[in-house]
Coordinates of C-alpha atoms in Angstrom, one line a residue:
X1 CA -8.0 -54.0 27.0
X2 CA -8.7 -50.8 25.0
X3 CA -6.9 -47.7 23.9
X4 CA -8.6 -44.4 24.3
X5 CA -5.9 -42.4 22.4
X6 CA -2.4 -43.0 21.1
X7 CA 0.7 -41.8 22.9
X8 CA 1.5 -38.7 21.0
X9 CA 3.7 -36.3 22.9
X10 CA 2.1 -33.1 24.0
X11 CA 3.4 -29.7 22.9
X12 CA 4.3 -26.9 25.3
X13 CA 1.4 -25.6 27.4
X14 CA -0.5 -22.4 26.6
X15 CA -2.7 -20.0 28.6
X16 CA -5.2 -18.2 26.5
X17 CA -6.1 -14.8 27.8
X18 CA -8.5 -12.8 25.6
X19 CA -7.5 -9.3 27.0
X20 CA -4.2 -7.7 27.5
X21 CA -4.8 -7.0 31.2
X22 CA -5.6 -10.7 31.7
X23 CA -2.4 -11.7 30.0
X24 CA -0.5 -9.2 32.2
X25 CA -2.1 -10.6 35.3
X26 CA -0.8 -14.1 34.6
X27 CA 2.6 -13.5 32.9
X28 CA 5.4 -15.0 35.0
X29 CA 3.2 -16.9 37.4
X30 CA 2.1 -20.0 35.4
X31 CA 5.4 -21.8 35.1
X32 CA 6.5 -22.9 31.7
X33 CA 3.2 -22.1 30.0
X34 CA 3.1 -19.4 27.4
X35 CA 0.4 -16.7 28.0
X36 CA -1.1 -15.7 24.7
X37 CA -3.4 -12.8 24.2
X38 CA -6.1 -14.2 22.0
X39 CA -8.3 -11.2 21.5
X40 CA -11.9 -10.5 22.5
X41 CA -14.8 -12.2 20.7
X42 CA -15.3 -15.4 18.6
X43 CA -13.6 -14.2 15.4
X44 CA -10.3 -13.4 17.2
X45 CA -10.6 -16.5 19.3
X46 CA -11.0 -18.7 16.3
X47 CA -8.0 -17.2 14.6
X48 CA -5.9 -17.6 17.7
X49 CA -7.1 -21.2 18.2
X50 CA -6.1 -22.1 14.6
X51 CA -2.7 -20.7 15.1
X52 CA -2.1 -22.4 18.4
X53 CA -3.5 -25.7 17.1
X54 CA -1.1 -25.7 14.2
X55 CA 1.6 -26.8 16.6
X56 CA -0.2 -30.0 17.5
X57 CA -1.9 -31.3 20.7
X58 CA -0.9 -29.4 23.8
X59 CA -2.4 -28.4 27.2
X60 CA -4.5 -25.3 26.8
X61 CA -6.1 -23.4 29.7
X62 CA -8.5 -20.5 28.9
X63 CA -8.8 -17.9 31.6
X64 CA -9.9 -14.3 32.0
X65 CA -13.0 -12.5 33.2
X66 CA -16.6 -13.4 32.6
X67 CA -20.2 -12.5 33.6
X68 CA -22.2 -14.5 36.1
X69 CA -25.6 -16.0 35.2
X70 CA -26.4 -17.6 38.6
X71 CA -27.3 -15.4 41.5
X72 CA -25.1 -17.5 43.8
X73 CA -22.0 -16.5 41.8
X74 CA -20.6 -13.2 43.0
X75 CA -18.0 -10.8 41.6
X76 CA -14.5 -12.1 42.4
X77 CA -15.6 -15.7 42.4
X78 CA -14.1 -18.3 40.0
X79 CA -16.1 -20.5 37.7
X80 CA -14.5 -23.7 36.4
X81 CA -16.3 -25.0 33.4
X82 CA -17.3 -28.7 33.4
X83 CA -18.7 -28.1 29.9
X84 CA -18.8 -25.2 27.4
X85 CA -22.1 -24.5 25.8
X86 CA -23.0 -22.3 22.9
X87 CA -25.9 -20.0 22.3
X88 CA -26.6 -21.7 18.9
X89 CA -27.1 -25.4 18.2
X90 CA -23.5 -26.5 18.4
X91 CA -22.8 -29.5 20.7
X92 CA -21.4 -28.7 24.2
X93 CA -17.7 -29.2 24.8
X94 CA -17.1 -31.4 27.8
X95 CA -14.2 -30.6 30.2
X96 CA -13.5 -33.9 32.1
X97 CA -10.7 -32.4 34.2
X98 CA -12.8 -29.6 35.7
X99 CA -13.5 -31.3 39.1
X100 CA -9.9 -31.8 40.3
X101 CA -9.0 -28.3 39.0
X102 CA -11.8 -26.8 41.0
X103 CA -10.6 -28.7 44.0
X104 CA -7.1 -27.4 43.6
X105 CA -8.4 -23.8 43.4
X106 CA -10.5 -24.3 46.6
X107 CA -7.4 -25.5 48.4
X108 CA -6.0 -22.1 47.8
X109 CA -8.9 -20.6 49.8
X110 CA -10.7 -19.2 46.7
X111 CA -14.4 -19.2 46.2
X112 CA -15.0 -21.6 43.3
X113 CA -18.1 -22.8 41.4
X114 CA -18.1 -25.8 39.1
X115 CA -20.6 -26.0 36.2
X116 CA -21.3 -25.0 32.6
X117 CA -20.1 -21.8 31.0
X118 CA -21.9 -20.4 27.9
X119 CA -19.9 -18.9 25.1
X120 CA -21.8 -16.2 23.2
X121 CA -20.8 -14.2 20.1
X122 CA -22.2 -11.0 21.7
X123 CA -22.6 -9.5 25.2
X124 CA -25.5 -11.1 27.0
X125 CA -27.8 -8.9 29.2
X126 CA -31.4 -8.7 30.4
X127 CA -33.9 -11.4 29.7
X128 CA -31.5 -13.4 27.6
X129 CA -29.0 -13.5 30.5
X130 CA -31.8 -14.6 32.8
X131 CA -32.8 -17.3 30.4
X132 CA -29.3 -18.8 30.2
X133 CA -29.1 -18.8 34.0
X134 CA -32.4 -20.8 34.2
X135 CA -30.9 -23.4 31.9
X136 CA -28.3 -24.1 34.5
X137 CA -25.2 -22.3 33.2
X138 CA -23.1 -20.4 35.8
X139 CA -21.3 -17.8 33.6
X140 CA -21.0 -16.4 30.1
X141 CA -18.0 -15.3 28.0
X142 CA -17.3 -14.6 24.4
X143 CA -14.3 -16.8 23.7
X144 CA -14.0 -20.2 25.5
X145 CA -16.0 -22.3 23.2
X146 CA -14.0 -21.2 20.1
X147 CA -10.7 -21.5 22.0
X148 CA -11.3 -25.2 22.7
X149 CA -9.9 -25.9 19.2
X150 CA -6.6 -24.5 20.3
X151 CA -5.8 -27.7 22.3
X152 CA -6.0 -29.8 19.0
X153 CA -7.3 -32.7 21.0
X154 CA -5.0 -32.2 24.0
X155 CA -5.9 -31.2 27.5
X156 CA -8.3 -28.3 27.8
X157 CA -9.7 -26.4 30.8
X158 CA -11.4 -23.1 31.5
X159 CA -11.2 -20.9 34.6
X160 CA -13.1 -17.6 34.6
X161 CA -13.1 -14.9 37.2
X162 CA -16.4 -13.1 37.6
X163 CA -16.5 -9.3 37.0
X164 CA -20.2 -8.7 36.6
X165 CA -23.4 -10.3 37.8
X166 CA -27.1 -10.0 36.9
X167 CA -27.5 -7.5 39.8
X168 CA -24.4 -5.6 38.8
X169 CA -24.2 -5.6 35.0
X170 CA -21.1 -4.8 33.0
X171 CA -21.7 -1.1 32.2
X172 CA -21.7 0.2 35.8
X173 CA -19.4 2.6 37.7
X174 CA -18.2 -0.3 39.9
X175 CA -17.0 -2.4 37.0
X176 CA -13.3 -1.2 37.1
X177 CA -13.0 -2.1 40.8
X178 CA -14.6 -5.5 40.3
X179 CA -12.3 -6.0 37.3
X180 CA -9.2 -5.4 39.4
X181 CA -10.6 -7.8 42.0
X182 CA -11.1 -10.5 39.4
X183 CA -7.6 -10.0 38.0
X184 CA -6.1 -10.4 41.5
X185 CA -8.1 -13.6 42.0
X186 CA -6.7 -15.0 38.7
X187 CA -3.2 -14.3 39.9
X188 CA -3.9 -16.0 43.2
X189 CA -5.2 -19.0 41.2
X190 CA -1.8 -19.5 39.5
X191 CA -0.5 -22.4 41.7
X192 CA -3.6 -24.5 40.8
X193 CA -3.1 -23.7 37.1
X194 CA 0.5 -24.8 37.3
X195 CA -0.6 -28.0 39.0
X196 CA -3.0 -28.7 36.2
X197 CA -0.3 -28.2 33.6
X198 CA 2.1 -30.4 35.5
X199 CA -0.5 -33.2 35.6
X200 CA -1.0 -33.1 31.9
X201 CA 0.8 -35.9 30.2
X202 CA 0.5 -39.1 28.2
X203 CA 0.0 -42.1 30.5
X204 CA -1.3 -45.6 30.9
X205 CA -4.3 -46.3 33.2
X206 CA -4.4 -49.8 34.6
X207 CA -7.8 -50.9 35.8
X208 CA -8.0 -53.6 38.5
X209 CA -10.5 -56.3 37.9
X210 CA -12.6 -57.2 39.8
X211 CA -13.6 -53.8 41.2
X212 CA -16.6 -51.8 42.2
X213 CA -20.0 -53.3 43.2
X214 CA -20.2 -56.8 44.7
X215 CA -23.3 -59.0 44.8
X216 CA -24.1 -58.0 48.4
X217 CA -24.0 -54.3 47.6
X218 CA -26.0 -54.8 44.4
X219 CA -28.6 -56.8 46.3
X220 CA -28.9 -54.1 49.1
X221 CA -29.3 -51.2 46.6
X222 CA -31.8 -53.3 44.6
X223 CA -33.8 -53.9 47.7
X224 CA -34.3 -50.2 48.4
X225 CA -35.1 -49.4 44.7
X226 CA -37.7 -52.2 44.6
X227 CA -39.1 -51.1 48.0
X228 CA -39.6 -47.6 46.7
X229 CA -41.2 -49.0 43.5
X230 CA -43.5 -51.3 45.4
X231 CA -44.5 -49.3 48.5
X232 CA -43.8 -45.8 47.4
X233 CA -41.9 -43.0 49.2
X234 CA -40.9 -42.6 51.9
X235 CA -39.0 -45.9 52.6
X236 CA -36.9 -45.6 55.7
X237 CA -33.4 -47.1 55.8
X238 CA -31.5 -47.6 59.1
X239 CA -28.0 -46.2 58.6
X240 CA -26.4 -46.0 55.1
X241 CA -27.6 -48.9 53.0
X242 CA -24.0 -49.2 51.9
X243 CA -21.1 -47.0 52.7
X244 CA -21.1 -44.8 49.7
X245 CA -22.2 -41.1 49.6
X246 CA -23.2 -41.3 45.9
X247 CA -25.4 -44.3 46.4
X248 CA -27.1 -42.7 49.4
X249 CA -27.6 -39.4 47.5
X250 CA -29.3 -41.1 44.6
X251 CA -31.6 -43.1 46.8
X252 CA -32.4 -40.0 48.8
X253 CA -33.5 -38.3 45.6
X254 CA -35.8 -41.2 44.9
X255 CA -37.5 -40.9 48.3
X256 CA -35.4 -43.1 50.7
X257 CA -35.1 -41.5 54.2
X258 CA -31.9 -42.5 56.0
X259 CA -32.0 -42.6 59.8
X260 CA -29.6 -43.5 62.5
X261 CA -32.0 -45.6 64.6
X262 CA -35.3 -47.3 64.2
X263 CA -36.8 -45.0 66.9
X264 CA -36.7 -42.3 64.2
X265 CA -39.0 -44.3 61.9
X266 CA -42.8 -43.6 62.2
X267 CA -44.7 -46.5 63.6
X268 CA -45.9 -48.9 61.0
X269 CA -43.7 -47.5 58.2
X270 CA -41.5 -49.6 55.9
X271 CA -37.9 -49.9 57.1
X272 CA -34.9 -51.4 55.4
X273 CA -32.0 -52.7 57.5
X274 CA -28.7 -51.9 55.8
X275 CA -26.3 -54.4 54.3
X276 CA -23.9 -54.4 57.3
X277 CA -26.3 -56.2 59.6
X278 CA -27.9 -55.3 63.0
X279 CA -28.1 -56.8 66.5
X280 CA -31.1 -58.7 67.8
X281 CA -31.9 -55.6 69.9
X282 CA -32.4 -53.5 66.8
X283 CA -34.8 -56.1 65.4
X284 CA -36.7 -56.1 68.6
X285 CA -37.0 -52.4 68.5
X286 CA -38.3 -52.5 65.0
X287 CA -40.9 -55.1 66.0
X288 CA -42.0 -53.0 69.0
X289 CA -42.7 -50.1 66.6
X290 CA -44.7 -52.4 64.3
X291 CA -42.4 -51.6 61.3
X292 CA -42.6 -53.5 58.1
X293 CA -39.0 -54.6 58.0
X294 CA -37.0 -55.6 54.9
X295 CA -33.7 -57.1 55.7
X296 CA -30.9 -56.1 53.3
X297 CA -28.1 -57.7 55.4
X298 CA -25.5 -59.2 53.2
X299 CA -25.7 -63.0 53.3
X300 CA -22.0 -63.2 54.0
X301 CA -22.4 -60.9 57.1
X302 CA -25.4 -63.1 58.1
X303 CA -23.0 -66.1 58.0
X304 CA -20.7 -64.5 60.5
X305 CA -23.6 -63.7 62.8
X306 CA -24.6 -67.4 62.6
X307 CA -21.1 -68.5 63.4
X308 CA -20.9 -66.2 66.4
X309 CA -24.2 -67.4 67.7
X310 CA -23.1 -71.1 67.3
X311 CA -19.9 -70.5 69.2
X312 CA -21.4 -68.4 72.0
X313 CA -24.3 -70.8 72.3
X314 CA -21.7 -73.5 73.2
X315 CA -20.3 -71.3 75.9
X316 CA -17.2 -70.2 73.9
X317 CA -15.7 -66.7 74.0
X318 CA -15.5 -65.3 70.5
X319 CA -12.6 -63.0 69.5
X320 CA -14.0 -60.8 66.7
X321 CA -11.3 -59.5 64.5
X322 CA -12.4 -56.1 63.2
X323 CA -12.9 -52.4 63.9
X324 CA -15.1 -51.7 67.0
X325 CA -16.6 -48.6 65.5
X326 CA -17.8 -50.3 62.3
X327 CA -21.5 -51.0 61.9
X328 CA -20.9 -54.6 60.9
X329 CA -18.9 -55.2 64.1
X330 CA -21.5 -53.4 66.2
X331 CA -24.2 -55.7 64.9
X332 CA -22.2 -58.8 65.3
X333 CA -21.2 -58.0 68.9
X334 CA -24.9 -57.4 69.6
X335 CA -25.5 -61.2 69.2
X336 CA -23.8 -61.9 72.5
X337 CA -22.2 -58.8 74.0
X338 CA -20.9 -60.5 77.1
X339 CA -19.1 -63.2 75.2
X340 CA -17.5 -61.3 72.3
X341 CA -14.2 -59.5 72.5
X342 CA -13.3 -57.2 69.6
X343 CA -9.6 -57.5 68.5
X344 CA -8.6 -54.6 66.4
X345 CA -4.9 -55.2 65.8
X346 CA -1.9 -57.5 66.5
X347 CA -1.1 -55.7 69.8
X348 CA -4.6 -56.4 71.1
X349 CA -4.3 -60.0 70.0
X350 CA -1.2 -60.4 72.2
X351 CA -3.1 -59.2 75.3
X352 CA -6.7 -60.4 75.1
X353 CA -7.9 -63.0 77.6
X354 CA -10.9 -65.3 78.0
X355 CA -12.5 -66.9 81.1
X356 CA -11.7 -70.3 79.7
X357 CA -8.7 -70.3 77.3
X358 CA -9.7 -73.8 76.2
X359 CA -13.2 -72.6 75.0
X360 CA -12.5 -69.8 72.5
X361 CA -13.2 -69.1 68.8
X362 CA -12.5 -66.3 66.4
X363 CA -14.5 -64.6 63.6
X364 CA -13.7 -61.7 61.3
X365 CA -15.3 -58.6 60.0
X366 CA -16.0 -59.3 56.3
X367 CA -14.3 -56.2 54.9
X368 CA -10.8 -56.4 56.5
X369 CA -7.5 -56.4 54.7
X370 CA -6.7 -60.1 54.3
X371 CA -3.0 -59.9 55.2
X372 CA -3.6 -57.9 58.4
X373 CA -6.5 -60.1 59.5
X374 CA -4.4 -63.2 59.0
X375 CA -1.6 -61.8 61.1
X376 CA -4.0 -61.1 63.9
X377 CA -5.6 -64.6 63.6
X378 CA -2.1 -66.2 63.6
X379 CA -1.3 -64.5 67.0
X380 CA -4.6 -65.8 68.4
X381 CA -4.0 -69.3 67.1
X382 CA -0.5 -69.2 68.7
X383 CA -1.8 -68.1 72.1
X384 CA -4.9 -70.3 72.1
X385 CA -4.1 -73.7 70.6
X386 CA -7.7 -75.0 71.1
X387 CA -9.2 -72.0 69.3
X388 CA -12.1 -72.8 66.9
X389 CA -11.6 -71.3 63.5
X390 CA -14.2 -70.3 60.9
X391 CA -15.5 -73.1 58.7
X392 CA -14.7 -70.8 55.7
X393 CA -12.9 -67.5 55.6
X394 CA -15.1 -64.8 57.0
X395 CA -13.6 -62.1 54.8
X396 CA -15.9 -62.0 51.9
X397 CA -15.0 -63.1 48.4
X398 CA -15.4 -59.6 47.0
X399 CA -13.0 -58.1 49.5
X400 CA -10.4 -60.8 48.9
X401 CA -10.7 -60.5 45.1
X402 CA -10.4 -56.8 45.1
X403 CA -7.4 -56.8 47.3
X404 CA -5.7 -59.4 45.2
X405 CA -6.4 -57.3 42.1
X406 CA -5.1 -54.1 43.6
X407 CA -2.0 -55.8 44.8
X408 CA -1.3 -56.9 41.2
X409 CA -1.9 -53.5 39.8
X410 CA 0.2 -51.7 42.4
X411 CA 3.2 -53.8 41.5
X412 CA 3.5 -52.2 38.1
X413 CA 2.2 -48.6 38.6
X414 CA 3.5 -45.3 39.9
X415 CA 0.2 -44.3 41.6
X416 CA -3.0 -46.0 42.7
X417 CA -6.4 -44.3 42.9
X418 CA -9.1 -46.2 44.8
X419 CA -12.7 -44.9 44.3
X420 CA -14.8 -45.2 47.5
X421 CA -16.1 -43.2 50.4
X422 CA -14.1 -42.6 53.5
X423 CA -16.4 -44.6 55.7
X424 CA -16.2 -47.6 53.5
X425 CA -14.0 -50.2 55.2
X426 CA -13.3 -52.3 52.2
X427 CA -12.4 -49.2 50.1
X428 CA -10.0 -48.0 52.7
X429 CA -8.4 -51.4 53.0
X430 CA -7.8 -51.4 49.2
X431 CA -5.8 -48.1 49.5
X432 CA -3.8 -49.5 52.4
X433 CA -3.1 -52.8 50.6
X434 CA -1.7 -50.9 47.6
X435 CA 0.4 -48.6 49.8
X436 CA 1.9 -51.7 51.6
X437 CA 2.8 -52.9 48.1
X438 CA 5.1 -49.9 47.9
X439 CA 3.0 -47.7 45.6
X440 CA 1.5 -44.3 46.6
X441 CA -2.2 -44.8 46.9
X442 CA -5.2 -42.5 47.6
X443 CA -8.8 -43.1 48.4
X444 CA -11.1 -40.6 46.5
X445 CA -14.9 -40.4 46.8
X446 CA -15.1 -39.4 43.2
X447 CA -13.1 -37.6 40.5
X448 CA -13.2 -34.3 42.5
X449 CA -11.1 -36.0 45.2
X450 CA -8.1 -36.3 42.9
X451 CA -5.2 -34.0 43.9
X452 CA -3.5 -32.9 40.7
X453 CA -0.1 -32.9 42.4
X454 CA -0.4 -36.7 42.8
X455 CA -0.3 -37.0 39.0
X456 CA 2.9 -35.2 38.4
X457 CA 5.4 -37.7 37.0
X458 CA 2.9 -40.6 37.3
X459 CA 3.0 -42.3 33.9
X460 CA 1.2 -45.5 35.0
X461 CA -1.8 -45.0 37.2
X462 CA -3.7 -47.9 38.7
X463 CA -7.5 -47.5 39.4
X464 CA -9.8 -49.6 41.4
X465 CA -13.0 -49.2 43.4
X466 CA -14.4 -50.5 46.6
X467 CA -17.2 -53.0 46.6
X468 CA -19.7 -50.2 47.5
X469 CA -18.6 -47.7 44.9
X470 CA -20.7 -47.3 41.7
X471 CA -18.8 -48.3 38.5
X472 CA -19.7 -45.1 36.8
X473 CA -17.4 -43.2 39.2
X474 CA -14.5 -45.2 37.9
X475 CA -15.5 -44.2 34.4
X476 CA -15.4 -40.6 35.4
X477 CA -11.9 -41.0 36.8
X478 CA -10.7 -42.6 33.6
X479 CA -12.3 -39.8 31.6
X480 CA -10.5 -37.2 33.7
X481 CA -7.1 -38.9 33.2
X482 CA -7.9 -39.1 29.5
X483 CA -8.7 -35.4 29.6
X484 CA -5.2 -34.7 30.9
X485 CA -3.4 -36.3 27.9
X486 CA -3.3 -39.3 25.6
X487 CA -4.2 -42.4 27.6
X488 CA -4.0 -46.1 27.0
X489 CA -6.3 -48.1 29.2
X490 CA -5.5 -51.7 30.1
X491 CA -7.0 -54.1 32.6
X492 CA -5.3 -56.4 35.0
X493 CA -7.7 -59.3 35.8
X494 CA -6.9 -61.6 38.7
X495 CA -10.3 -63.3 38.9
X496 CA -14.0 -63.3 37.9
X497 CA -17.1 -63.1 39.9
X498 CA -20.5 -64.7 39.2
X499 CA -22.1 -64.6 42.7
X500 CA -25.8 -63.6 42.8
X501 CA -27.8 -63.4 46.0
X502 CA -31.6 -63.8 46.1
X503 CA -33.8 -61.0 47.2
X504 CA -36.1 -61.1 50.3
X505 CA -39.7 -62.1 49.7
X506 CA -40.9 -58.5 50.5
X507 CA -39.4 -57.2 47.2
X508 CA -38.9 -60.3 45.1

């Protein structure tokens, strides 16, 4: 348990607009926020910041016009700062709430860019402007960095509308028209700004433990990393190594090439089979192409394959509880397609049949919701008294542990955020388990998936992550919530995990 900040109440919200025309564009459309004309340039910005900060911590949002540094940023676009840089040696100011604010603006149909904004004490043009652009900044202004002090440690954000670009500098005949366009865009942005202010509050964040990577996922990712180290790029991976977009993106940047089928892999190349397992037919195809195969199948998935082969080898029909379109189920069915029947829900469990009702068994996809899977299994046990059951629960320890933890967290929170990709079965089940516990729950791929409107009135927010979601994504969510106001972080622990799986010989 740790506390990031104390629970001081936040003061009334403020919009900082350097110019009078910017202030006029936003007056009356930003809810309860006071729109303050702070003046142009660092000196006036510093003076205004000191005056606003004297009232204590409060949500402060800086807005107005700015100049683009990147060629992709056009006049009339919005730039949301994820950090404020300075042209001198001062440290950048991070803005952890930028991603959900940018997402809120995009939902309004606005063209939005997310990235660094530079604050300069003077107008930036020519070679200096080009140099700042090459350093990765998107826009430049003359106030935001100094106005950060106005929040006095409270929530802070910056949204700038672009009025000039490197191709169309400030002193041009078209500037007044571009300026009017930028001001109209700022006014259109008002609903998102109101949502950001409404989300700003002191709250408690309750972390579920266990959460994030499990042993099988860590093993699979480690296999690809080690294969790249040992054999060099490219290393081909059939399907996503684990169901997480961030993991796939990082490995792609390292040189992994993700393909749908082994037929896409050049003959003789190194190919990793993903953690969800494959059918014997896929292995045969890989052998026919003379691929150097490295099997990253999770050992718990491999256990289900072994169970299914044992049952079908004895002439039993296997009812496989799971989702027919999931890769794990596709691979398991491939062990004996004629003898496996996928059962997706209780309704199907009431109607499925077998050639010999006295020779049946069931198995489960490892990433199901425990409560739902057990209800389906109960129906099958009731209809088929002679049914063979798994020697041990097929649903993996990590899925079970994370669902138990999220259930405990949901019981005492106003909102639950689950970090994980949409195609991750175990992540989706976590959100569903929390929702069935009676708490609004949402699955987000990362911090940018947070809808600010969810946070309005949510004073206790539970956070977990699916077994395929990197732990640093949870850290970013906590940082974002901390950026919206004073936050106390606690952890609800329902178990510990010490499972470690060995690596295949090809990379050990």
